[in-house]
mmCIF file with all atom_site columns, C-alpha atoms in Angstrom:
data_model
loop_
_atom_site.group_PDB
_atom_site.id
_atom_site.type_symbol
_atom_site.label_atom_id
_atom_site.label_alt_id
_atom_site.label_comp_id
_atom_site.label_asym_id
_atom_site.label_entity_id
_atom_site.label_seq_id
_atom_site.pdbx_PDB_ins_code
_atom_site.Cartn_x
_atom_site.Cartn_y
_atom_site.Cartn_z
_atom_site.occupancy
_atom_site.B_iso_or_equiv
_atom_site.pdbx_formal_charge
_atom_site.auth_seq_id
_atom_site.auth_comp_id
_atom_site.auth_asym_id
_atom_site.auth_atom_id
_atom_site.pdbx_PDB_model_num
ATOM 1   C CA . UNK A 1 1   ? -3.025  -16.798 30.056  1.00 0.00 ? 281 UNK A CA 1
ATOM 2   C CA . UNK A 1 2   ? -3.647  -15.426 26.589  1.00 0.00 ? 282 UNK A CA 1
ATOM 3   C CA . UNK A 1 3   ? -1.597  -16.088 23.558  1.00 0.00 ? 283 UNK A CA 1
ATOM 4   C CA . UNK A 1 4   ? -2.598  -12.902 21.523  1.00 0.00 ? 284 UNK A CA 1
ATOM 5   C CA . UNK A 1 5   ? -0.240  -11.455 18.820  1.00 0.00 ? 285 UNK A CA 1
ATOM 6   C CA . UNK A 1 6   ? 1.436   -7.932  19.282  1.00 0.00 ? 286 UNK A CA 1
ATOM 7   C CA . UNK A 1 7   ? -0.766  -4.916  19.993  1.00 0.00 ? 287 UNK A CA 1
ATOM 8   C CA . UNK A 1 8   ? -2.126  -2.920  17.018  1.00 0.00 ? 288 UNK A CA 1
ATOM 9   C CA . UNK A 1 9   ? -4.050  -3.651  13.844  1.00 0.00 ? 289 UNK A CA 1
ATOM 10  C CA . UNK A 1 10  ? -2.908  -6.890  12.189  1.00 0.00 ? 290 UNK A CA 1
ATOM 11  C CA . UNK A 1 11  ? -4.214  -6.043  8.790   1.00 0.00 ? 291 UNK A CA 1
ATOM 12  C CA . UNK A 1 12  ? -2.195  -2.776  8.480   1.00 0.00 ? 292 UNK A CA 1
ATOM 13  C CA . UNK A 1 13  ? 1.087   -2.805  6.714   1.00 0.00 ? 293 UNK A CA 1
ATOM 14  C CA . UNK A 1 14  ? 3.347   -0.435  8.833   1.00 0.00 ? 294 UNK A CA 1
ATOM 15  C CA . UNK A 1 15  ? 5.723   0.049   5.872   1.00 0.00 ? 295 UNK A CA 1
ATOM 16  C CA . UNK A 1 16  ? 5.310   3.381   4.017   1.00 0.00 ? 296 UNK A CA 1
ATOM 17  C CA . UNK A 1 17  ? 6.843   3.979   0.762   1.00 0.00 ? 297 UNK A CA 1
ATOM 18  C CA . UNK A 1 18  ? 8.757   7.183   -0.044  1.00 0.00 ? 298 UNK A CA 1
ATOM 19  C CA . UNK A 1 19  ? 6.774   9.648   -2.005  1.00 0.00 ? 299 UNK A CA 1
ATOM 20  C CA . UNK A 1 20  ? 8.300   11.900  -4.668  1.00 0.00 ? 300 UNK A CA 1
ATOM 21  C CA . UNK A 1 21  ? 5.996   14.879  -5.656  1.00 0.00 ? 301 UNK A CA 1
ATOM 22  C CA . UNK A 1 22  ? 6.386   15.707  -9.298  1.00 0.00 ? 302 UNK A CA 1
ATOM 23  C CA . UNK A 1 23  ? 5.549   19.210  -10.628 1.00 0.00 ? 303 UNK A CA 1
ATOM 24  C CA . UNK A 1 24  ? 5.593   20.644  -14.218 1.00 0.00 ? 304 UNK A CA 1
ATOM 25  C CA . UNK A 1 25  ? 7.294   21.747  -16.254 1.00 0.00 ? 305 UNK A CA 1
ATOM 26  C CA . UNK A 1 26  ? 9.790   19.007  -16.935 1.00 0.00 ? 306 UNK A CA 1
ATOM 27  C CA . UNK A 1 27  ? 13.324  19.845  -18.126 1.00 0.00 ? 307 UNK A CA 1
ATOM 28  C CA . UNK A 1 28  ? 16.270  17.729  -19.194 1.00 0.00 ? 308 UNK A CA 1
ATOM 29  C CA . UNK A 1 29  ? 18.243  18.691  -16.224 1.00 0.00 ? 309 UNK A CA 1
ATOM 30  C CA . UNK A 1 30  ? 15.404  18.147  -13.776 1.00 0.00 ? 310 UNK A CA 1
ATOM 31  C CA . UNK A 1 31  ? 14.960  14.656  -15.172 1.00 0.00 ? 311 UNK A CA 1
ATOM 32  C CA . UNK A 1 32  ? 18.586  13.705  -14.408 1.00 0.00 ? 312 UNK A CA 1
ATOM 33  C CA . UNK A 1 33  ? 18.334  15.080  -10.817 1.00 0.00 ? 313 UNK A CA 1
ATOM 34  C CA . UNK A 1 34  ? 15.187  13.330  -10.191 1.00 0.00 ? 314 UNK A CA 1
ATOM 35  C CA . UNK A 1 35  ? 16.596  10.034  -11.400 1.00 0.00 ? 315 UNK A CA 1
ATOM 36  C CA . UNK A 1 36  ? 19.274  10.324  -8.799  1.00 0.00 ? 316 UNK A CA 1
ATOM 37  C CA . UNK A 1 37  ? 16.630  11.062  -6.102  1.00 0.00 ? 317 UNK A CA 1
ATOM 38  C CA . UNK A 1 38  ? 14.644  7.874   -7.128  1.00 0.00 ? 318 UNK A CA 1
ATOM 39  C CA . UNK A 1 39  ? 17.845  5.799   -7.049  1.00 0.00 ? 319 UNK A CA 1
ATOM 40  C CA . UNK A 1 40  ? 18.629  7.127   -3.526  1.00 0.00 ? 320 UNK A CA 1
ATOM 41  C CA . UNK A 1 41  ? 14.927  6.501   -2.319  1.00 0.00 ? 321 UNK A CA 1
ATOM 42  C CA . UNK A 1 42  ? 14.364  3.153   -3.781  1.00 0.00 ? 322 UNK A CA 1
ATOM 43  C CA . UNK A 1 43  ? 16.913  1.287   -1.724  1.00 0.00 ? 323 UNK A CA 1
ATOM 44  C CA . UNK A 1 44  ? 14.958  1.512   1.505   1.00 0.00 ? 324 UNK A CA 1
ATOM 45  C CA . UNK A 1 45  ? 11.595  0.079   0.495   1.00 0.00 ? 325 UNK A CA 1
ATOM 46  C CA . UNK A 1 46  ? 11.979  -1.024  -3.054  1.00 0.00 ? 326 UNK A CA 1
ATOM 47  C CA . UNK A 1 47  ? 9.073   1.162   -4.244  1.00 0.00 ? 327 UNK A CA 1
ATOM 48  C CA . UNK A 1 48  ? 8.927   4.951   -4.852  1.00 0.00 ? 328 UNK A CA 1
ATOM 49  C CA . UNK A 1 49  ? 5.559   6.591   -5.137  1.00 0.00 ? 329 UNK A CA 1
ATOM 50  C CA . UNK A 1 50  ? 5.606   9.296   -7.666  1.00 0.00 ? 330 UNK A CA 1
ATOM 51  C CA . UNK A 1 51  ? 2.717   11.728  -7.144  1.00 0.00 ? 331 UNK A CA 1
ATOM 52  C CA . UNK A 1 52  ? 1.986   12.977  -10.684 1.00 0.00 ? 332 UNK A CA 1
ATOM 53  C CA . UNK A 1 53  ? -1.001  15.167  -10.001 1.00 0.00 ? 333 UNK A CA 1
ATOM 54  C CA . UNK A 1 54  ? 1.041   18.296  -10.364 1.00 0.00 ? 334 UNK A CA 1
ATOM 55  C CA . UNK A 1 55  ? 2.606   17.618  -13.780 1.00 0.00 ? 335 UNK A CA 1
ATOM 56  C CA . UNK A 1 56  ? -0.157  19.308  -15.746 1.00 0.00 ? 336 UNK A CA 1
ATOM 57  C CA . UNK A 1 57  ? -1.573  18.279  -19.186 1.00 0.00 ? 337 UNK A CA 1
ATOM 58  C CA . UNK A 1 58  ? 0.194   14.935  -20.062 1.00 0.00 ? 338 UNK A CA 1
ATOM 59  C CA . UNK A 1 59  ? 2.964   15.263  -22.846 1.00 0.00 ? 339 UNK A CA 1
ATOM 60  C CA . UNK A 1 60  ? 5.846   13.190  -24.289 1.00 0.00 ? 340 UNK A CA 1
ATOM 61  C CA . UNK A 1 61  ? 8.284   14.813  -21.903 1.00 0.00 ? 341 UNK A CA 1
ATOM 62  C CA . UNK A 1 62  ? 6.150   13.467  -18.989 1.00 0.00 ? 342 UNK A CA 1
ATOM 63  C CA . UNK A 1 63  ? 6.500   10.013  -20.472 1.00 0.00 ? 343 UNK A CA 1
ATOM 64  C CA . UNK A 1 64  ? 10.318  10.403  -20.868 1.00 0.00 ? 344 UNK A CA 1
ATOM 65  C CA . UNK A 1 65  ? 10.413  11.437  -17.310 1.00 0.00 ? 345 UNK A CA 1
ATOM 66  C CA . UNK A 1 66  ? 8.514   8.587   -15.875 1.00 0.00 ? 346 UNK A CA 1
ATOM 67  C CA . UNK A 1 67  ? 10.342  6.150   -18.159 1.00 0.00 ? 347 UNK A CA 1
ATOM 68  C CA . UNK A 1 68  ? 13.686  7.333   -16.833 1.00 0.00 ? 348 UNK A CA 1
ATOM 69  C CA . UNK A 1 69  ? 12.471  7.264   -13.183 1.00 0.00 ? 349 UNK A CA 1
ATOM 70  C CA . UNK A 1 70  ? 11.260  3.652   -13.746 1.00 0.00 ? 350 UNK A CA 1
ATOM 71  C CA . UNK A 1 71  ? 14.675  2.866   -15.208 1.00 0.00 ? 351 UNK A CA 1
ATOM 72  C CA . UNK A 1 72  ? 16.555  4.435   -12.252 1.00 0.00 ? 352 UNK A CA 1
ATOM 73  C CA . UNK A 1 73  ? 14.413  2.512   -9.812  1.00 0.00 ? 353 UNK A CA 1
ATOM 74  C CA . UNK A 1 74  ? 14.811  -0.902  -11.622 1.00 0.00 ? 354 UNK A CA 1
ATOM 75  C CA . UNK A 1 75  ? 18.674  -0.243  -11.577 1.00 0.00 ? 355 UNK A CA 1
ATOM 76  C CA . UNK A 1 76  ? 18.327  0.261   -7.903  1.00 0.00 ? 356 UNK A CA 1
ATOM 77  C CA . UNK A 1 77  ? 16.436  -2.958  -7.496  1.00 0.00 ? 357 UNK A CA 1
ATOM 78  C CA . UNK A 1 78  ? 12.927  -1.440  -7.199  1.00 0.00 ? 358 UNK A CA 1
ATOM 79  C CA . UNK A 1 79  ? 10.101  0.186   -9.115  1.00 0.00 ? 359 UNK A CA 1
ATOM 80  C CA . UNK A 1 80  ? 7.969   3.271   -9.161  1.00 0.00 ? 360 UNK A CA 1
ATOM 81  C CA . UNK A 1 81  ? 4.349   3.521   -8.501  1.00 0.00 ? 361 UNK A CA 1
ATOM 82  C CA . UNK A 1 82  ? 2.162   6.395   -9.751  1.00 0.00 ? 362 UNK A CA 1
ATOM 83  C CA . UNK A 1 83  ? -0.232  8.294   -7.516  1.00 0.00 ? 363 UNK A CA 1
ATOM 84  C CA . UNK A 1 84  ? -3.032  10.184  -9.159  1.00 0.00 ? 364 UNK A CA 1
ATOM 85  C CA . UNK A 1 85  ? -2.412  9.963   -12.837 1.00 0.00 ? 365 UNK A CA 1
ATOM 86  C CA . UNK A 1 86  ? -5.045  11.598  -15.031 1.00 0.00 ? 366 UNK A CA 1
ATOM 87  C CA . UNK A 1 87  ? -6.764  9.238   -17.479 1.00 0.00 ? 367 UNK A CA 1
ATOM 88  C CA . UNK A 1 88  ? -5.082  11.068  -20.313 1.00 0.00 ? 368 UNK A CA 1
ATOM 89  C CA . UNK A 1 89  ? -1.565  10.416  -18.818 1.00 0.00 ? 369 UNK A CA 1
ATOM 90  C CA . UNK A 1 90  ? -2.482  6.743   -18.389 1.00 0.00 ? 370 UNK A CA 1
ATOM 91  C CA . UNK A 1 91  ? -3.690  6.476   -22.043 1.00 0.00 ? 371 UNK A CA 1
ATOM 92  C CA . UNK A 1 92  ? -0.387  8.231   -23.251 1.00 0.00 ? 372 UNK A CA 1
ATOM 93  C CA . UNK A 1 93  ? 1.607   5.756   -21.199 1.00 0.00 ? 373 UNK A CA 1
ATOM 94  C CA . UNK A 1 94  ? -0.381  2.772   -22.620 1.00 0.00 ? 374 UNK A CA 1
ATOM 95  C CA . UNK A 1 95  ? 0.082   4.237   -26.194 1.00 0.00 ? 375 UNK A CA 1
ATOM 96  C CA . UNK A 1 96  ? 3.766   4.176   -25.994 1.00 0.00 ? 376 UNK A CA 1
ATOM 97  C CA . UNK A 1 97  ? 3.709   0.790   -24.137 1.00 0.00 ? 377 UNK A CA 1
ATOM 98  C CA . UNK A 1 98  ? 5.024   1.910   -20.889 1.00 0.00 ? 378 UNK A CA 1
ATOM 99  C CA . UNK A 1 99  ? 3.205   -0.007  -18.065 1.00 0.00 ? 379 UNK A CA 1
ATOM 100 C CA . UNK A 1 100 ? 3.669   1.520   -14.789 1.00 0.00 ? 380 UNK A CA 1
ATOM 101 C CA . UNK A 1 101 ? 1.968   0.439   -11.444 1.00 0.00 ? 381 UNK A CA 1
ATOM 102 C CA . UNK A 1 102 ? -0.609  2.787   -10.127 1.00 0.00 ? 382 UNK A CA 1
ATOM 103 C CA . UNK A 1 103 ? -0.838  3.187   -6.410  1.00 0.00 ? 383 UNK A CA 1
ATOM 104 C CA . UNK A 1 104 ? -3.778  1.161   -5.042  1.00 0.00 ? 384 UNK A CA 1
ATOM 105 C CA . UNK A 1 105 ? -4.012  -1.055  -8.131  1.00 0.00 ? 385 UNK A CA 1
ATOM 106 C CA . UNK A 1 106 ? -3.093  -4.680  -8.213  1.00 0.00 ? 386 UNK A CA 1
ATOM 107 C CA . UNK A 1 107 ? 0.011   -5.640  -10.373 1.00 0.00 ? 387 UNK A CA 1
ATOM 108 C CA . UNK A 1 108 ? -0.791  -7.425  -13.547 1.00 0.00 ? 388 UNK A CA 1
ATOM 109 C CA . UNK A 1 109 ? -0.563  -11.124 -12.891 1.00 0.00 ? 389 UNK A CA 1
ATOM 110 C CA . UNK A 1 110 ? -0.854  -10.689 -9.081  1.00 0.00 ? 390 UNK A CA 1
ATOM 111 C CA . UNK A 1 111 ? -4.134  -11.687 -7.416  1.00 0.00 ? 391 UNK A CA 1
ATOM 112 C CA . UNK A 1 112 ? -5.899  -8.982  -5.401  1.00 0.00 ? 392 UNK A CA 1
ATOM 113 C CA . UNK A 1 113 ? -5.291  -8.584  -1.764  1.00 0.00 ? 393 UNK A CA 1
ATOM 114 C CA . UNK A 1 114 ? -7.184  -11.207 0.308   1.00 0.00 ? 394 UNK A CA 1
ATOM 115 C CA . UNK A 1 115 ? -7.801  -13.393 -2.807  1.00 0.00 ? 395 UNK A CA 1
ATOM 116 C CA . UNK A 1 116 ? -6.707  -16.954 -2.588  1.00 0.00 ? 396 UNK A CA 1
ATOM 117 C CA . UNK A 1 117 ? -6.560  -19.287 -5.600  1.00 0.00 ? 397 UNK A CA 1
ATOM 118 C CA . UNK A 1 118 ? -9.041  -22.114 -5.313  1.00 0.00 ? 398 UNK A CA 1
ATOM 119 C CA . UNK A 1 119 ? -7.953  -25.766 -5.622  1.00 0.00 ? 399 UNK A CA 1
ATOM 120 C CA . UNK A 1 120 ? -10.397 -28.128 -7.178  1.00 0.00 ? 400 UNK A CA 1
ATOM 121 C CA . UNK A 1 121 ? -10.661 -31.780 -5.677  1.00 0.00 ? 401 UNK A CA 1
ATOM 122 C CA . UNK A 1 122 ? -8.955  -34.150 -7.948  1.00 0.00 ? 402 UNK A CA 1
ATOM 123 C CA . UNK A 1 123 ? -6.166  -31.431 -8.915  1.00 0.00 ? 403 UNK A CA 1
ATOM 124 C CA . UNK A 1 124 ? -2.730  -32.807 -8.659  1.00 0.00 ? 404 UNK A CA 1
ATOM 125 C CA . UNK A 1 125 ? -0.570  -31.402 -5.837  1.00 0.00 ? 405 UNK A CA 1
ATOM 126 C CA . UNK A 1 126 ? 2.363   -29.487 -6.881  1.00 0.00 ? 406 UNK A CA 1
#
């Protein structure tokens, strides 16, 4: 008799986050509608992936859009994650102090996947 786990790949996360594809140009009315969409999507998984590859050249309206989407997600108990941001967009976000997670990158302060913190002998137990 074998005591194996469920069939399938044990290292694969079956959860998939909803993806919102953003395209330019950005308008004020569009921002409000997209914030409502993010609020609705964030309830299921806690993360909404925003595909920003179609936004075009980075600008301050793009920063405002992403800030409002992050705020809407946070109000719903989640956050957004960017997919495919250009280096110029990432630089602009950093310049204004808006730190958003990028899909596939480890969150600040979080260890990389599969990395365990080492304990030195002689360390006090928590």
